[in-house]
Amino acid sequence: MAIIGKDIDLAKEFLQNNQLVAIPTETVYGLAGNALDEKAVLSIFETKNRPSFDPLIVHTDSLDKLRRYVTEIPEEAQQLAEKFWPGPLTLLLPKKDIIPDLVTSGLDTVAVRIPNHSLTLRLLATLDFPLAAPSANPFGYISPTTAQHVNQQLGEKISYILDGGECGIGIESTIIGFVDQVPTVYRMGGLAIEDIENVIGKVVLMSHSSSNPKAPGMLKSHYAPRKPFFLKDRNEMSEMSDDTSAYLLFDRFIEEIDKKNQRLLSPSGDLKEAARNLFAFLRELDAQPVDHIFAEFVPDRNLGKAINDRLKRAAAID
Ligand code: AMP
Ligand code: MG
């Protein structure tokens, strides 16, 4: 099993030897390796069982270091970086040759982010290479938001898990790219579109498709529990209530249903709290002795949009 701890020097040692280390971020835990070394990057794909057409996000701790990896930072990207980094925002920028093609699945842009977690920022500051880090879960399953989640699924395959506690945001970063210089949302995530538009004005939403080569990795089925998972509204749920199902709800229980099979994402109706609980509760319900999981949508604003996106993808619907 992996060692779980807070030892930055030990994490650094593993990474320098091309081994993988799980790292905490404010979004979800990442499975990190030296982004400049093809062997380390290859082992990230293998460990996660991730298809090679799904590119990785490269993490660093300063804009100065970032300039070593990208050829250009457009004006809007600079504005967003200054406003929201460190934070749950990933930018797609034209890559320099130093970034292996394996990291970007052959694309000429690289996804970059400065994450907001003190342990990981301290680790990045001691390294002379950036970290490629996708979520630290088997490909397609629910993303991990605690060191224990990582250990349950990848503990056998990795050396070290840097334990930074529970992730504060709880869903993946928002990804912004520049298509013909137009700021475009590739993935909704932990930074609300509304907050981004307050800084750079209107952005375009890219549509998902499992066959859209511009958005590799934006597969329709993702973040999914093992149990059959369906989206329903509350009325439908209360009519079909039975002991063989579990229910993921926003802020109110359904009276007709046994409470032990229900989880409330945020009893006070707070979308940030809901995002923080989403993946942990999906895991809990997936481990219950039930045959199905049902969920309702949350209000479709701010982080609610990213939560609903994850729910749709867990149910594999458009
Ligand atoms: P993850 O690290 O698991 O949260 O996933 C990273 C996601 O970022 C991928 O699944 C892609 O959807 C997206 N991504 C990374 N690099 C690029 C890129 N160069 N162009 C478009 N999307 C990217
Ligand atoms: Mg992922």
GROMACS .gro file of C-alpha atoms and ligand atoms in nm:
model
  342
    1MET     CA    1   0.000   0.000   0.000
    2ALA     CA    2   0.104   0.361  -0.042
    3ILE     CA    3   0.251   0.558   0.246
    4ILE     CA    4   0.018   0.842   0.347
    5GLY     CA    5   0.182   1.150   0.502
    6LYS     CA    6   0.269   1.517   0.484
    7ASP     CA    7   0.640   1.483   0.409
    8ILE     CA    8   0.726   1.717   0.122
    9ASP     CA    9   1.091   1.602   0.108
   10LEU     CA   10   0.984   1.240   0.069
   11ALA     CA   11   0.730   1.334  -0.200
   12LYS     CA   12   1.005   1.526  -0.381
   13GLU     CA   13   1.240   1.227  -0.362
   14PHE     CA   14   0.983   0.992  -0.520
   15LEU     CA   15   0.906   1.245  -0.795
   16GLN     CA   16   1.274   1.300  -0.874
   17ASN     CA   17   1.306   0.923  -0.916
   18ASN     CA   18   1.023   0.924  -1.169
   19GLN     CA   19   0.774   0.768  -0.931
   20LEU     CA   20   0.418   0.891  -0.891
   21VAL     CA   21   0.285   1.077  -0.589
   22ALA     CA   22  -0.079   1.168  -0.519
   23ILE     CA   23  -0.107   1.537  -0.434
   24PRO     CA   24  -0.384   1.740  -0.270
   25THR     CA   25  -0.531   2.036  -0.452
   26GLU     CA   26  -0.835   2.250  -0.376
   27THR     CA   27  -1.026   2.078  -0.661
   28VAL     CA   28  -0.957   1.702  -0.633
   29TYR     CA   29  -0.649   1.488  -0.556
   30GLY     CA   30  -0.406   1.458  -0.847
   31LEU     CA   31  -0.185   1.168  -0.956
   32ALA     CA   32   0.141   1.357  -1.012
   33GLY     CA   33   0.458   1.286  -1.203
   34ASN     CA   34   0.739   1.488  -1.364
   35ALA     CA   35   0.566   1.655  -1.662
   36LEU     CA   36   0.897   1.689  -1.850
   37ASP     CA   37   0.983   1.319  -1.833
   38GLU     CA   38   0.811   1.083  -2.077
   39LYS     CA   39   0.858   0.779  -1.853
   40ALA     CA   40   0.684   0.943  -1.560
   41VAL     CA   41   0.405   1.070  -1.786
   42LEU     CA   42   0.356   0.726  -1.941
   43SER     CA   43   0.325   0.572  -1.600
   44ILE     CA   44   0.048   0.822  -1.511
   45PHE     CA   45  -0.156   0.698  -1.809
   46GLU     CA   46  -0.087   0.335  -1.721
   47THR     CA   47  -0.164   0.369  -1.350
   48LYS     CA   48  -0.499   0.536  -1.419
   49ASN     CA   49  -0.581   0.323  -1.718
   50ARG     CA   50  -0.633   0.652  -1.898
   51PRO     CA   51  -0.653   0.651  -2.278
   52SER     CA   52  -0.359   0.831  -2.436
   53PHE     CA   53  -0.591   1.068  -2.626
   54ASP     CA   54  -0.694   1.235  -2.298
   55PRO     CA   55  -0.434   1.508  -2.225
   56LEU     CA   56  -0.302   1.600  -1.880
   57ILE     CA   57  -0.298   1.925  -1.685
   58VAL     CA   58   0.047   2.060  -1.596
   59HIS     CA   59   0.081   2.219  -1.250
   60THR     CA   60   0.331   2.481  -1.146
   61ASP     CA   61   0.358   2.744  -0.873
   62SER     CA   62   0.436   3.070  -1.052
   63LEU     CA   63   0.374   3.261  -1.373
   64ASP     CA   64   0.751   3.296  -1.414
   65LYS     CA   65   0.798   2.919  -1.424
   66LEU     CA   66   0.496   2.887  -1.651
   67ARG     CA   67   0.672   3.096  -1.917
   68ARG     CA   68   0.924   2.812  -1.954
   69TYR     CA   69   0.645   2.584  -2.080
   70VAL     CA   70   0.429   2.806  -2.306
   71THR     CA   71   0.516   3.027  -2.600
   72GLU     CA   72   0.250   3.289  -2.543
   73ILE     CA   73   0.002   3.413  -2.282
   74PRO     CA   74  -0.288   3.602  -2.444
   75GLU     CA   75  -0.410   3.919  -2.272
   76GLU     CA   76  -0.730   3.758  -2.138
   77ALA     CA   77  -0.536   3.458  -2.008
   78GLN     CA   78  -0.301   3.692  -1.823
   79GLN     CA   79  -0.596   3.877  -1.669
   80LEU     CA   80  -0.758   3.551  -1.556
   81ALA     CA   81  -0.430   3.416  -1.421
   82GLU     CA   82  -0.368   3.731  -1.217
   83LYS     CA   83  -0.720   3.730  -1.078
   84PHE     CA   84  -0.778   3.359  -1.010
   85TRP     CA   85  -0.440   3.186  -0.958
   86PRO     CA   86  -0.365   3.004  -0.745
   87GLY     CA   87  -0.713   2.857  -0.799
   88PRO     CA   88  -0.953   2.621  -0.978
   89LEU     CA   89  -0.885   2.752  -1.329
   90THR     CA   90  -0.693   2.573  -1.607
   91LEU     CA   91  -0.574   2.763  -1.916
   92LEU     CA   92  -0.497   2.606  -2.254
   93LEU     CA   93  -0.189   2.780  -2.398
   94PRO     CA   94   0.045   2.712  -2.692
   95LYS     CA   95   0.313   2.475  -2.570
   96LYS     CA   96   0.690   2.486  -2.596
   97ASP     CA   97   0.879   2.177  -2.715
   98ILE     CA   98   1.001   2.107  -2.361
   99ILE     CA   99   0.651   1.967  -2.284
  100PRO     CA  100   0.638   1.610  -2.423
  101ASP     CA  101   0.367   1.540  -2.682
  102LEU     CA  102   0.247   1.259  -2.459
  103VAL     CA  103   0.129   1.517  -2.202
  104THR     CA  104  -0.090   1.699  -2.455
  105SER     CA  105  -0.198   1.394  -2.657
  106GLY     CA  106  -0.021   1.549  -2.954
  107LEU     CA  107  -0.206   1.883  -2.936
  108ASP     CA  108  -0.010   2.205  -2.973
  109THR     CA  109  -0.165   2.356  -2.660
  110VAL     CA  110  -0.089   2.254  -2.302
  111ALA     CA  111  -0.332   2.276  -2.009
  112VAL     CA  112  -0.171   2.465  -1.719
  113ARG     CA  113  -0.277   2.558  -1.367
  114ILE     CA  114  -0.143   2.695  -1.039
  115PRO     CA  115  -0.338   2.501  -0.775
  116ASN     CA  116  -0.438   2.656  -0.443
  117HIS     CA  117  -0.320   2.416  -0.175
  118SER     CA  118  -0.041   2.510   0.066
  119LEU     CA  119   0.128   2.165   0.078
  120THR     CA  120   0.129   2.125  -0.299
  121LEU     CA  121   0.246   2.482  -0.358
  122ARG     CA  122   0.535   2.417  -0.119
  123LEU     CA  123   0.619   2.095  -0.302
  124LEU     CA  124   0.605   2.267  -0.644
  125ALA     CA  125   0.830   2.545  -0.516
  126THR     CA  126   1.104   2.294  -0.431
  127LEU     CA  127   1.090   2.119  -0.772
  128ASP     CA  128   1.272   2.224  -1.087
  129PHE     CA  129   1.008   2.058  -1.306
  130PRO     CA  130   0.628   2.099  -1.327
  131LEU     CA  131   0.386   1.819  -1.233
  132ALA     CA  132   0.149   1.654  -1.477
  133ALA     CA  133  -0.147   1.547  -1.267
  134PRO     CA  134  -0.486   1.412  -1.370
  135SER     CA  135  -0.734   1.318  -1.100
  136ALA     CA  136  -0.601   1.031  -0.886
  137ASN     CA  137  -0.870   0.776  -0.970
  138PRO     CA  138  -0.910   0.494  -1.222
  139PHE     CA  139  -1.023   0.647  -1.552
  140GLY     CA  140  -1.397   0.716  -1.565
  141TYR     CA  141  -1.468   0.664  -1.192
  142ILE     CA  142  -1.557   0.929  -0.934
  143SER     CA  143  -1.272   1.173  -0.858
  144PRO     CA  144  -1.106   1.151  -0.512
  145THR     CA  145  -1.145   1.434  -0.261
  146THR     CA  146  -0.955   1.275   0.033
  147ALA     CA  147  -0.626   1.085   0.071
  148GLN     CA  148  -0.833   0.781   0.177
  149HIS     CA  149  -1.027   0.785  -0.152
  150VAL     CA  150  -0.695   0.775  -0.338
  151ASN     CA  151  -0.563   0.495  -0.120
  152GLN     CA  152  -0.874   0.281  -0.170
  153GLN     CA  153  -0.830   0.277  -0.544
  154LEU     CA  154  -0.468   0.343  -0.631
  155GLY     CA  155  -0.294   0.258  -0.302
  156GLU     CA  156  -0.151  -0.063  -0.447
  157LYS     CA  157  -0.001   0.115  -0.746
  158ILE     CA  158   0.165   0.428  -0.608
  159SER     CA  159   0.436   0.499  -0.353
  160TYR     CA  160   0.318   0.804  -0.168
  161ILE     CA  161   0.003   1.005  -0.099
  162LEU     CA  162   0.060   1.358   0.026
  163ASP     CA  163  -0.227   1.409   0.269
  164GLY     CA  164  -0.369   1.759   0.256
  165GLY     CA  165  -0.708   1.675   0.408
  166GLU     CA  166  -1.041   1.715   0.234
  167CYS     CA  167  -1.042   1.920  -0.091
  168GLY     CA  168  -1.194   2.263  -0.031
  169ILE     CA  169  -1.368   2.301  -0.370
  170GLY     CA  170  -1.432   1.934  -0.448
  171ILE     CA  171  -1.482   1.939  -0.826
  172GLU     CA  172  -1.227   1.972  -1.106
  173SER     CA  173  -1.098   2.302  -1.242
  174THR     CA  174  -1.278   2.513  -1.502
  175ILE     CA  175  -1.088   2.486  -1.832
  176ILE     CA  176  -1.062   2.790  -2.060
  177GLY     CA  177  -0.901   2.778  -2.401
  178PHE     CA  178  -0.873   3.031  -2.683
  179VAL     CA  179  -1.030   2.920  -3.008
  180ASP     CA  180  -0.945   3.172  -3.282
  181GLN     CA  181  -0.864   3.403  -2.988
  182VAL     CA  182  -1.215   3.369  -2.844
  183PRO     CA  183  -1.216   3.263  -2.474
  184THR     CA  184  -1.393   2.927  -2.470
  185VAL     CA  185  -1.502   2.706  -2.180
  186TYR     CA  186  -1.383   2.349  -2.243
  187ARG     CA  187  -1.503   2.219  -1.908
  188MET     CA  188  -1.717   2.376  -1.638
  189GLY     CA  189  -1.564   2.340  -1.295
  190GLY     CA  190  -1.472   2.492  -0.962
  191LEU     CA  191  -1.454   2.851  -1.089
  192ALA     CA  192  -1.800   2.980  -1.188
  193ILE     CA  193  -1.845   3.109  -1.545
  194GLU     CA  194  -2.011   3.415  -1.394
  195ASP     CA  195  -1.686   3.500  -1.211
  196ILE     CA  196  -1.482   3.456  -1.530
  197GLU     CA  197  -1.720   3.677  -1.731
  198ASN     CA  198  -1.691   3.949  -1.467
  199VAL     CA  199  -1.323   3.976  -1.560
  200ILE     CA  200  -1.306   3.918  -1.938
  201GLY     CA  201  -1.667   3.951  -2.059
  202LYS     CA  202  -1.873   3.690  -2.241
  203VAL     CA  203  -1.719   3.348  -2.303
  204VAL     CA  204  -1.830   3.072  -2.541
  205LEU     CA  205  -1.928   2.725  -2.413
  206MET     CA  206  -1.783   2.431  -2.603
  207SER     CA  207  -2.030   2.148  -2.651
  208HIS     CA  208  -1.938   1.799  -2.528
  209SER     CA  209  -1.901   1.514  -2.758
  210SER     CA  210  -1.723   1.184  -2.732
  211SER     CA  211  -1.605   1.232  -3.089
  212ASN     CA  212  -1.506   1.597  -3.085
  213PRO     CA  213  -1.129   1.597  -3.133
  214LYS     CA  214  -1.107   1.956  -3.006
  215ALA     CA  215  -1.218   1.845  -2.663
  216PRO     CA  216  -1.039   1.521  -2.589
  217GLY     CA  217  -1.132   1.375  -2.256
  218MET     CA  218  -1.466   1.551  -2.247
  219LEU     CA  219  -1.634   1.216  -2.275
  220LYS     CA  220  -2.004   1.191  -2.216
  221SER     CA  221  -1.962   0.910  -1.963
  222HIS     CA  222  -1.732   1.013  -1.679
  223TYR     CA  223  -1.723   1.067  -1.303
  224ALA     CA  224  -1.948   0.762  -1.282
  225PRO     CA  225  -2.036   0.536  -0.988
  226ARG     CA  226  -2.033   0.159  -1.049
  227LYS     CA  227  -2.403   0.126  -0.964
  228PRO     CA  228  -2.658   0.220  -1.230
  229PHE     CA  229  -2.710   0.595  -1.190
  230PHE     CA  230  -3.015   0.793  -1.305
  231LEU     CA  231  -3.137   1.152  -1.291
  232LYS     CA  232  -3.498   1.204  -1.175
  233ASP     CA  233  -3.704   1.482  -1.025
  234ARG     CA  234  -3.826   1.464  -0.665
  235ASN     CA  235  -4.185   1.375  -0.750
  236GLU     CA  236  -4.077   1.076  -0.954
  237MET     CA  237  -3.846   0.969  -0.672
  238SER     CA  238  -4.112   0.988  -0.400
  239GLU     CA  239  -4.348   0.772  -0.606
  240MET     CA  240  -4.097   0.498  -0.667
  241SER     CA  241  -3.936   0.495  -0.322
  242ASP     CA  242  -3.803   0.154  -0.224
  243ASP     CA  243  -3.523  -0.001  -0.023
  244THR     CA  244  -3.316  -0.101  -0.321
  245SER     CA  245  -3.228   0.257  -0.422
  246ALA     CA  246  -3.018   0.542  -0.284
  247TYR     CA  247  -3.089   0.912  -0.343
  248LEU     CA  248  -2.859   1.211  -0.389
  249LEU     CA  249  -3.056   1.531  -0.322
  250PHE     CA  250  -2.979   1.901  -0.308
  251ASP     CA  251  -3.119   2.054   0.011
  252ARG     CA  252  -3.430   1.863   0.131
  253PHE     CA  253  -3.505   1.501   0.219
  254ILE     CA  254  -3.793   1.319   0.053
  255GLU     CA  255  -4.035   1.234   0.338
  256GLU     CA  256  -4.156   0.906   0.188
  257ILE     CA  257  -3.805   0.760   0.177
  258ASP     CA  258  -3.588   0.612   0.454
  259LYS     CA  259  -3.329   0.878   0.543
  260LYS     CA  260  -3.041   0.633   0.562
  261ASN     CA  261  -3.055   0.597   0.185
  262GLN     CA  262  -3.059   0.972   0.119
  263ARG     CA  263  -2.774   1.226   0.117
  264LEU     CA  264  -2.826   1.603   0.108
  265LEU     CA  265  -2.553   1.788  -0.081
  266SER     CA  266  -2.623   2.104   0.118
  267PRO     CA  267  -2.907   2.132   0.372
  268SER     CA  268  -2.867   2.512   0.359
  269GLY     CA  269  -2.883   2.523  -0.022
  270ASP     CA  270  -2.521   2.640  -0.061
  271LEU     CA  271  -2.380   2.540  -0.402
  272LYS     CA  272  -2.019   2.557  -0.278
  273GLU     CA  273  -2.097   2.310  -0.001
  274ALA     CA  274  -2.281   2.093  -0.255
  275ALA     CA  275  -1.976   2.085  -0.484
  276ARG     CA  276  -1.751   1.994  -0.190
  277ASN     CA  277  -1.975   1.700  -0.097
  278LEU     CA  278  -2.065   1.574  -0.445
  279PHE     CA  279  -1.796   1.313  -0.511
  280ALA     CA  280  -1.766   1.192  -0.149
  281PHE     CA  281  -2.143   1.134  -0.130
  282LEU     CA  282  -2.152   0.959  -0.468
  283ARG     CA  283  -1.884   0.723  -0.335
  284GLU     CA  284  -2.078   0.664  -0.012
  285LEU     CA  285  -2.397   0.582  -0.201
  286ASP     CA  286  -2.205   0.360  -0.442
  287ALA     CA  287  -2.090   0.158  -0.138
  288GLN     CA  288  -2.445   0.121   0.007
  289PRO     CA  289  -2.624  -0.214  -0.032
  290VAL     CA  290  -2.859  -0.078  -0.300
  291ASP     CA  291  -2.912  -0.160  -0.666
  292HIS     CA  292  -2.950   0.191  -0.811
  293ILE     CA  293  -2.862   0.550  -0.736
  294PHE     CA  294  -3.096   0.837  -0.823
  295ALA     CA  295  -3.000   1.204  -0.819
  296GLU     CA  296  -3.177   1.535  -0.879
  297PHE     CA  297  -3.029   1.840  -1.050
  298VAL     CA  298  -2.919   2.134  -0.834
  299PRO     CA  299  -3.002   2.499  -0.930
  300ASP     CA  300  -2.828   2.571  -1.260
  301ARG     CA  301  -2.621   2.875  -1.160
  302ASN     CA  302  -2.263   2.936  -1.043
  303LEU     CA  303  -2.108   2.607  -0.926
  304GLY     CA  304  -2.446   2.442  -0.983
  305LYS     CA  305  -2.366   2.435  -1.355
  306ALA     CA  306  -2.050   2.233  -1.294
  307ILE     CA  307  -2.232   2.002  -1.052
  308ASN     CA  308  -2.512   1.938  -1.304
  309ASP     CA  309  -2.251   1.874  -1.572
  310ARG     CA  310  -2.093   1.604  -1.348
  311LEU     CA  311  -2.436   1.452  -1.273
  312LYS     CA  312  -2.520   1.433  -1.644
  313ARG     CA  313  -2.189   1.270  -1.723
  314ALA     CA  314  -2.225   1.025  -1.433
  315ALA     CA  315  -2.560   0.929  -1.592
  316ALA     CA  316  -2.403   0.944  -1.941
  317ILE     CA  317  -2.670   1.173  -2.088
  318ASP     CA  318  -2.635   1.487  -2.299
  319AMP     P1  319  -0.825   1.587  -1.550
  319AMP     O1  320  -0.684   1.622  -1.524
  319AMP     O2  321  -0.857   1.442  -1.530
  319AMP     O3  322  -0.916   1.678  -1.474
  319AMP     O4  323  -0.853   1.612  -1.705
  319AMP     C1  324  -0.788   1.708  -1.779
  319AMP     C2  325  -0.877   1.745  -1.892
  319AMP     O5  326  -0.829   1.866  -1.948
  319AMP     C3  327  -0.876   1.649  -2.010
  319AMP     O6  328  -0.967   1.545  -1.990
  319AMP     C4  329  -0.916   1.737  -2.127
  319AMP     O7  330  -1.056   1.743  -2.137
  319AMP     C5  331  -0.865   1.874  -2.085
  319AMP     N1  332  -0.744   1.912  -2.158
  319AMP     C6  333  -0.616   1.900  -2.118
  319AMP     N2  334  -0.531   1.947  -2.210
  319AMP     C7  335  -0.606   1.990  -2.313
  319AMP     C8  336  -0.578   2.050  -2.439
  319AMP     N3  337  -0.452   2.077  -2.477
  319AMP     N4  338  -0.682   2.079  -2.519
  319AMP     C9  339  -0.808   2.054  -2.479
  319AMP     N5  340  -0.843   1.999  -2.362
  319AMP    C10  341  -0.743   1.967  -2.279
  320MG      MG  342  -1.034   1.315  -1.416
   0.00000   0.00000   0.00000
